[in-house]
Short mmCIF file of C-alpha atoms in Angstrom, two decimals:
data_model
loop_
_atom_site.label_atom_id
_atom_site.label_comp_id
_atom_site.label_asym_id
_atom_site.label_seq_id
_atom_site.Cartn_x
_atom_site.Cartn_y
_atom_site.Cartn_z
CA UNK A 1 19.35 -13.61 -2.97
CA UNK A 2 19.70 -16.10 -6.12
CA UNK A 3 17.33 -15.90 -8.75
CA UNK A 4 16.26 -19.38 -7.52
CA UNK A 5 15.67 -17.94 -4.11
CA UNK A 6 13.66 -15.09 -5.70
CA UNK A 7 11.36 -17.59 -8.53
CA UNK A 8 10.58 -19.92 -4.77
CA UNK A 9 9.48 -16.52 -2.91
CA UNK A 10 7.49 -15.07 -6.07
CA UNK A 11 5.94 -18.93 -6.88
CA UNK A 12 4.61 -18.89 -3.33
CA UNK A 13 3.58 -15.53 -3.54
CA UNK A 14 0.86 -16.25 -6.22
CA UNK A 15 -0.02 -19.41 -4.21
CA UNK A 16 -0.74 -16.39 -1.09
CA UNK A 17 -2.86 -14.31 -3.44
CA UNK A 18 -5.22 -17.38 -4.52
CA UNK A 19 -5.29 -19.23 -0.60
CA UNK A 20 -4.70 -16.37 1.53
CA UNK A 21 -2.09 -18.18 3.49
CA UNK A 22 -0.44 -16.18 4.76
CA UNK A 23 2.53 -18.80 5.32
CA UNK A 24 3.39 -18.33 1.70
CA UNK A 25 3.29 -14.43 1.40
CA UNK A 26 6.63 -12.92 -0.27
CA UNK A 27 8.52 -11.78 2.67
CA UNK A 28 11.33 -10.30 1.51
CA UNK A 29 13.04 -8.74 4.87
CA UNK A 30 16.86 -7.66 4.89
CA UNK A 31 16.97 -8.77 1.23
CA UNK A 32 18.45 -7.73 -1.88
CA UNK A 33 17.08 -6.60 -4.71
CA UNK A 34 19.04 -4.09 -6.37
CA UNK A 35 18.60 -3.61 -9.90
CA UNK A 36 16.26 -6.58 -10.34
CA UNK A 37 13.52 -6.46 -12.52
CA UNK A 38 10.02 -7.29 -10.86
CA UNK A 39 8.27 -5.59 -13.28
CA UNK A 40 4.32 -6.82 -13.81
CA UNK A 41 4.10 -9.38 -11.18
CA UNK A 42 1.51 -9.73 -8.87
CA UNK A 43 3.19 -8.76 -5.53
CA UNK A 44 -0.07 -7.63 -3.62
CA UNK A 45 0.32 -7.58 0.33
CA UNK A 46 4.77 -8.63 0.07
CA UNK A 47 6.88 -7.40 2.91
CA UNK A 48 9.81 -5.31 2.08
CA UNK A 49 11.23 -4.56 5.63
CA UNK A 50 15.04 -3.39 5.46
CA UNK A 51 15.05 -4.36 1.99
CA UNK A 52 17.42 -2.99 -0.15
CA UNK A 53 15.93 -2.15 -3.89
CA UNK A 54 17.89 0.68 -5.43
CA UNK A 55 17.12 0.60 -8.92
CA UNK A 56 14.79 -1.82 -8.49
CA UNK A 57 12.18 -2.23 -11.49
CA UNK A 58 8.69 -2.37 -10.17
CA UNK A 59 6.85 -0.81 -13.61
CA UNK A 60 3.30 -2.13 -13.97
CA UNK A 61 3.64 -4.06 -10.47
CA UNK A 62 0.32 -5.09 -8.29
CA UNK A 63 1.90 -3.89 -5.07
CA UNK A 64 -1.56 -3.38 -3.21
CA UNK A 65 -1.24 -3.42 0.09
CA UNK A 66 2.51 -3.84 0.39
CA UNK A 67 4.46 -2.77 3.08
CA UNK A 68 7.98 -1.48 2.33
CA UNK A 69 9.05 -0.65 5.71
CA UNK A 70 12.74 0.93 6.10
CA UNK A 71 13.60 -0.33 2.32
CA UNK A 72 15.79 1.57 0.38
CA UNK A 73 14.43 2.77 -2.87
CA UNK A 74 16.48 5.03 -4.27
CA UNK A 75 15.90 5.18 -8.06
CA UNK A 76 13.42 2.72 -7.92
CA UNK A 77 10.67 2.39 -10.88
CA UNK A 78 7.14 1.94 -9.90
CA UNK A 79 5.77 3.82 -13.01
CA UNK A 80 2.23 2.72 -13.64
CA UNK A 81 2.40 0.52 -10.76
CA UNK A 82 -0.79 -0.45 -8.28
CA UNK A 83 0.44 0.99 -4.85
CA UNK A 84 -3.07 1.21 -3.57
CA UNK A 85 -3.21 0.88 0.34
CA UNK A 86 0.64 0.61 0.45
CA UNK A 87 2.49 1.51 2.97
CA UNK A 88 6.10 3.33 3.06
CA UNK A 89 7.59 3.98 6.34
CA UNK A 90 10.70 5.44 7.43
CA UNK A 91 11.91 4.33 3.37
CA UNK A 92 14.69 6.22 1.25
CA UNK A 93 12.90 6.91 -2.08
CA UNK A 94 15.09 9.94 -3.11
CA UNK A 95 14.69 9.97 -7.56
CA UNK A 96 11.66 7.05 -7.41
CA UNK A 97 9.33 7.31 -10.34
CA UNK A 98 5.82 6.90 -9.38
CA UNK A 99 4.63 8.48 -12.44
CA UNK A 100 1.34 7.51 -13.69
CA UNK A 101 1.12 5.07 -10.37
CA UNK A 102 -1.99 3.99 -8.41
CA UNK A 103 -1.48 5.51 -4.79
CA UNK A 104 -4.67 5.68 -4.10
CA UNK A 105 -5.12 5.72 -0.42
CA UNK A 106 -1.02 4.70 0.26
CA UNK A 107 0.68 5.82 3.13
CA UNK A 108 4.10 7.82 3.07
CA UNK A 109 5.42 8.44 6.95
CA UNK A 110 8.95 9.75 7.81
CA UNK A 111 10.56 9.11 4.41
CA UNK A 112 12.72 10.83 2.28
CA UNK A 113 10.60 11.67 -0.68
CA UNK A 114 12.71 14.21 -2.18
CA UNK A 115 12.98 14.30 -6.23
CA UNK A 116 10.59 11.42 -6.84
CA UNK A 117 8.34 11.65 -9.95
CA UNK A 118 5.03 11.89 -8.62
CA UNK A 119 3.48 12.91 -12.40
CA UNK A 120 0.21 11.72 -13.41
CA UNK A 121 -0.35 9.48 -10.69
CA UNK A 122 -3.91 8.77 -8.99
CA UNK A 123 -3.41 10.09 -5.21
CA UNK A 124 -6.58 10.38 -4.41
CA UNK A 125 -6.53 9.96 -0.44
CA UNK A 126 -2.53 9.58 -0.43
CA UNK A 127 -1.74 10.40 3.35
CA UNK A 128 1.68 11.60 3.68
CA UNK A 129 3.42 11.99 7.20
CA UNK A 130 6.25 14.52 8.02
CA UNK A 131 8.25 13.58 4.82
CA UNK A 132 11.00 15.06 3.18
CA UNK A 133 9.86 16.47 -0.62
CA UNK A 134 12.40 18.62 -1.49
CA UNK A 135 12.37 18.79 -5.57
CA UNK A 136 9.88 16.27 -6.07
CA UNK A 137 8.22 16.78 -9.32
CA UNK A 138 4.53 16.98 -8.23
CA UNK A 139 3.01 18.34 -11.72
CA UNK A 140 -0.63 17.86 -11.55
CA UNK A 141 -0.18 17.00 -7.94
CA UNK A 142 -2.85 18.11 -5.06
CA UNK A 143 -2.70 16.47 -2.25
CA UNK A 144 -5.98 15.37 -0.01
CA UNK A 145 -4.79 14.54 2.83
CA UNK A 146 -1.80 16.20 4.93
CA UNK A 147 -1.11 15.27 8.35
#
């Protein structure tokens, strides 16, 4: 993706957030966004199906309601991000930080959750769904819901 392809998605985006159109959501299946910075936007309710976003900077984002759907995540940032209502399926998130993160009622099913930084974060009615956890640094960590 160029970065003109990227400002068109994330311009539309905002345009989605203040119509509702859902036309102009950020959609960002099968795309690439390794190592981009996307910290502080407003990406409430994008798509991140198949997307690739190792390294990917998403500190301070408004990802409410987002689905990242088979996206790889690997050392990807969300520290002091808004995940609230997000939802992670079948994702690769092995060494994520999520530290001080909003995951308040966010969804984590089938995905490889092992050595994420899950520190001060709000996960207050977090459901998580036959994932893997191994090493994941879950200081001050207790978990509502378990299925």
């Amino acid at each position: 993706m160029t970065s003109e392809e990227l400002k068109i998605k994330l311009d539309r985006h905002l345009e989605f957030i203040e119509t509702g159109d859902n036309k102009l959501r950020a959609n960002f299946t099968n795309d690439d966004l390794c190592s981009l910075d996307l910290s502080y936007r407003n990406l409430s309710g994008a798509i991140f199906r198949n997307a690739k976003c190792i390294n990917t900077n998403f500190t301070g984002c408004n990802l409410s309601k987002a689905e990242f759907s088979s996206t790889e995540l690997n050392n990807a940032n969300f520290e002091n991000a808004n995940l609230e209502k997000s939802m992670f399926i079948m994702s690769d998130c092995m060494w994520a930080v999520f530290a001080g993160a909003n995951l308040k009622s966010a969804e984590f099913n089938s995905c490889d959750l092992s050595y994420v930084n899950l520190t001060r974060s709000n996960r207050h009615g977090i459901v998580l769904i036959h994932n893997n956890m191994d090493y994941a640094n879950l200081i001050k960590y207790s978990i509502i819901k378990e299925n």
